[in-house]
Amino acid sequence: MTVKVKRVNQNRIEVEMSGSKLNVDGIRSVIETFSRSIETFRHEKQIYQDGQRSYVGSDPSNLEDVTDKRVANLDGLIAEYSGIVAEMKQALASLSVPPK
């Protein structure tokens, strides 16, 4: 996912996310949505840390344990989404716009 934050002038920033330009309400919406996703990812990760396993395969006698891969994937998603949220909050703060 590509996020570009560009200062247009002292009172205006432009955030482009995957080709779409966002206004302040759009930025707030992304912050809210991504924050919920981060909590969901953390919850799923905790389930795995509590002992749940994840398997894939077409034959029940030959399943692959992919728990560690899934946890690594969740860690990557948490880091990526957290970075985007932080960048967008910083952009809003630079305009003195509260994140709500």
PDB file of C-alpha atoms in Angstrom:
ATOM      1  CA  MET A   1       0.000   0.000   0.000  1.00  0.00           C
ATOM      2  CA  THR A   2       1.419   3.359  -1.007  1.00  0.00           C
ATOM      3  CA  VAL A   3       0.745   6.455   1.073  1.00  0.00           C
ATOM      4  CA  LYS A   4       2.152   9.833   0.095  1.00  0.00           C
ATOM      5  CA  VAL A   5       1.774  12.875   2.324  1.00  0.00           C
ATOM      6  CA  LYS A   6       2.558  16.197   0.656  1.00  0.00           C
ATOM      7  CA  ARG A   7       2.307  19.674   2.154  1.00  0.00           C
ATOM      8  CA  VAL A   8       0.576  21.942  -0.344  1.00  0.00           C
ATOM      9  CA  ASN A   9       0.879  25.043   1.836  1.00  0.00           C
ATOM     10  CA  GLN A  10       0.903  25.946   5.532  1.00  0.00           C
ATOM     11  CA  ASN A  11      -2.793  25.178   5.921  1.00  0.00           C
ATOM     12  CA  ARG A  12      -3.209  22.286   3.519  1.00  0.00           C
ATOM     13  CA  ILE A  13      -1.801  18.817   3.073  1.00  0.00           C
ATOM     14  CA  GLU A  14      -2.581  16.285   0.407  1.00  0.00           C
ATOM     15  CA  VAL A  15      -2.634  12.596   1.203  1.00  0.00           C
ATOM     16  CA  GLU A  16      -2.646  10.166  -1.670  1.00  0.00           C
ATOM     17  CA  MET A  17      -3.366   6.559  -0.797  1.00  0.00           C
ATOM     18  CA  SER A  18      -3.274   3.919  -3.511  1.00  0.00           C
ATOM     19  CA  GLY A  19      -4.016   6.566  -6.125  1.00  0.00           C
ATOM     20  CA  SER A  20      -6.889   8.265  -4.258  1.00  0.00           C
ATOM     21  CA  LYS A  21      -6.530  11.724  -2.757  1.00  0.00           C
ATOM     22  CA  LEU A  22      -8.015  12.153   0.710  1.00  0.00           C
ATOM     23  CA  ASN A  23      -9.395  15.197   2.470  1.00  0.00           C
ATOM     24  CA  VAL A  24      -9.330  15.646   6.265  1.00  0.00           C
ATOM     25  CA  ASP A  25     -12.468  13.521   6.753  1.00  0.00           C
ATOM     26  CA  GLY A  26     -10.996  10.833   4.511  1.00  0.00           C
ATOM     27  CA  ILE A  27      -7.784  10.839   6.546  1.00  0.00           C
ATOM     28  CA  ARG A  28      -9.781  10.516   9.774  1.00  0.00           C
ATOM     29  CA  SER A  29     -11.762   7.642   8.269  1.00  0.00           C
ATOM     30  CA  VAL A  30      -8.577   5.795   7.288  1.00  0.00           C
ATOM     31  CA  ILE A  31      -7.141   6.341  10.781  1.00  0.00           C
ATOM     32  CA  GLU A  32     -10.305   4.918  12.349  1.00  0.00           C
ATOM     33  CA  THR A  33     -10.546   1.963   9.958  1.00  0.00           C
ATOM     34  CA  PHE A  34      -6.868   1.064  10.206  1.00  0.00           C
ATOM     35  CA  SER A  35      -6.914   1.399  14.005  1.00  0.00           C
ATOM     36  CA  ARG A  36      -9.780  -1.111  14.162  1.00  0.00           C
ATOM     37  CA  SER A  37      -7.881  -3.426  11.806  1.00  0.00           C
ATOM     38  CA  ILE A  38      -4.772  -3.197  13.995  1.00  0.00           C
ATOM     39  CA  GLU A  39      -6.826  -4.252  17.028  1.00  0.00           C
ATOM     40  CA  THR A  40      -8.283  -7.170  15.045  1.00  0.00           C
ATOM     41  CA  PHE A  41      -4.790  -8.267  13.947  1.00  0.00           C
ATOM     42  CA  ARG A  42      -3.527  -8.043  17.547  1.00  0.00           C
ATOM     43  CA  HIS A  43      -6.481 -10.078  18.781  1.00  0.00           C
ATOM     44  CA  GLU A  44      -5.868 -12.782  16.175  1.00  0.00           C
ATOM     45  CA  LYS A  45      -2.157 -12.829  17.040  1.00  0.00           C
ATOM     46  CA  GLN A  46      -3.019 -13.256  20.727  1.00  0.00           C
ATOM     47  CA  ILE A  47      -5.201 -16.256  19.874  1.00  0.00           C
ATOM     48  CA  TYR A  48      -2.200 -17.898  18.205  1.00  0.00           C
ATOM     49  CA  GLN A  49       0.048 -16.993  21.130  1.00  0.00           C
ATOM     50  CA  ASP A  50      -2.492 -18.682  23.417  1.00  0.00           C
ATOM     51  CA  GLY A  51      -2.007 -21.973  21.570  1.00  0.00           C
ATOM     52  CA  GLN A  52      -4.354 -21.983  18.567  1.00  0.00           C
ATOM     53  CA  ARG A  53      -2.737 -23.424  15.421  1.00  0.00           C
ATOM     54  CA  SER A  54      -3.488 -22.785  11.751  1.00  0.00           C
ATOM     55  CA  TYR A  55      -3.181 -25.467   9.073  1.00  0.00           C
ATOM     56  CA  VAL A  56      -3.550 -25.560   5.298  1.00  0.00           C
ATOM     57  CA  GLY A  57      -3.822 -28.419   2.852  1.00  0.00           C
ATOM     58  CA  SER A  58      -6.266 -30.270   0.665  1.00  0.00           C
ATOM     59  CA  ASP A  59      -5.779 -33.644   2.344  1.00  0.00           C
ATOM     60  CA  PRO A  60      -6.429 -33.989   6.103  1.00  0.00           C
ATOM     61  CA  SER A  61      -3.581 -36.504   6.353  1.00  0.00           C
ATOM     62  CA  ASN A  62      -1.073 -34.028   4.927  1.00  0.00           C
ATOM     63  CA  LEU A  63      -1.703 -30.630   6.523  1.00  0.00           C
ATOM     64  CA  GLU A  64       0.954 -27.956   6.890  1.00  0.00           C
ATOM     65  CA  ASP A  65       1.148 -25.938  10.112  1.00  0.00           C
ATOM     66  CA  VAL A  66       1.284 -22.314   8.948  1.00  0.00           C
ATOM     67  CA  THR A  67       0.818 -20.704  12.353  1.00  0.00           C
ATOM     68  CA  ASP A  68       4.278 -19.115  12.429  1.00  0.00           C
ATOM     69  CA  LYS A  69       3.798 -17.754   8.901  1.00  0.00           C
ATOM     70  CA  ARG A  70       0.428 -16.265   9.878  1.00  0.00           C
ATOM     71  CA  VAL A  71       1.875 -14.643  13.014  1.00  0.00           C
ATOM     72  CA  ALA A  72       4.715 -13.168  10.927  1.00  0.00           C
ATOM     73  CA  ASN A  73       2.148 -11.895   8.418  1.00  0.00           C
ATOM     74  CA  LEU A  74       0.109 -10.322  11.232  1.00  0.00           C
ATOM     75  CA  ASP A  75       3.246  -8.662  12.619  1.00  0.00           C
ATOM     76  CA  GLY A  76       3.918  -7.176   9.184  1.00  0.00           C
ATOM     77  CA  LEU A  77       0.347  -5.908   8.843  1.00  0.00           C
ATOM     78  CA  ILE A  78       0.406  -4.390  12.332  1.00  0.00           C
ATOM     79  CA  ALA A  79       3.672  -2.591  11.561  1.00  0.00           C
ATOM     80  CA  GLU A  80       2.491  -1.349   8.150  1.00  0.00           C
ATOM     81  CA  TYR A  81      -0.906  -0.127   9.362  1.00  0.00           C
ATOM     82  CA  SER A  82       0.609   1.432  12.500  1.00  0.00           C
ATOM     83  CA  GLY A  83       3.091   3.346  10.352  1.00  0.00           C
ATOM     84  CA  ILE A  84       0.326   4.652   8.100  1.00  0.00           C
ATOM     85  CA  VAL A  85      -1.826   5.685  11.081  1.00  0.00           C
ATOM     86  CA  ALA A  86       1.131   7.475  12.688  1.00  0.00           C
ATOM     87  CA  GLU A  87       1.946   9.277   9.443  1.00  0.00           C
ATOM     88  CA  MET A  88      -1.648  10.397   8.964  1.00  0.00           C
ATOM     89  CA  LYS A  89      -1.992  11.534  12.583  1.00  0.00           C
ATOM     90  CA  GLN A  90       1.217  13.500  12.180  1.00  0.00           C
ATOM     91  CA  ALA A  91      -0.139  15.078   8.998  1.00  0.00           C
ATOM     92  CA  LEU A  92      -3.336  16.119  10.788  1.00  0.00           C
ATOM     93  CA  ALA A  93      -1.351  17.449  13.739  1.00  0.00           C
ATOM     94  CA  SER A  94       0.756  19.569  11.396  1.00  0.00           C
ATOM     95  CA  LEU A  95      -2.458  21.321  10.384  1.00  0.00           C
ATOM     96  CA  SER A  96      -3.584  21.630  14.003  1.00  0.00           C
ATOM     97  CA  VAL A  97      -6.548  19.408  13.154  1.00  0.00           C
ATOM     98  CA  PRO A  98      -7.469  17.089  16.031  1.00  0.00           C
ATOM     99  CA  PRO A  99      -7.754  13.410  14.987  1.00  0.00           C
ATOM    100  CA  LYS A 100     -11.197  13.121  16.743  1.00  0.00           C
TER     101      LYS A 100
END
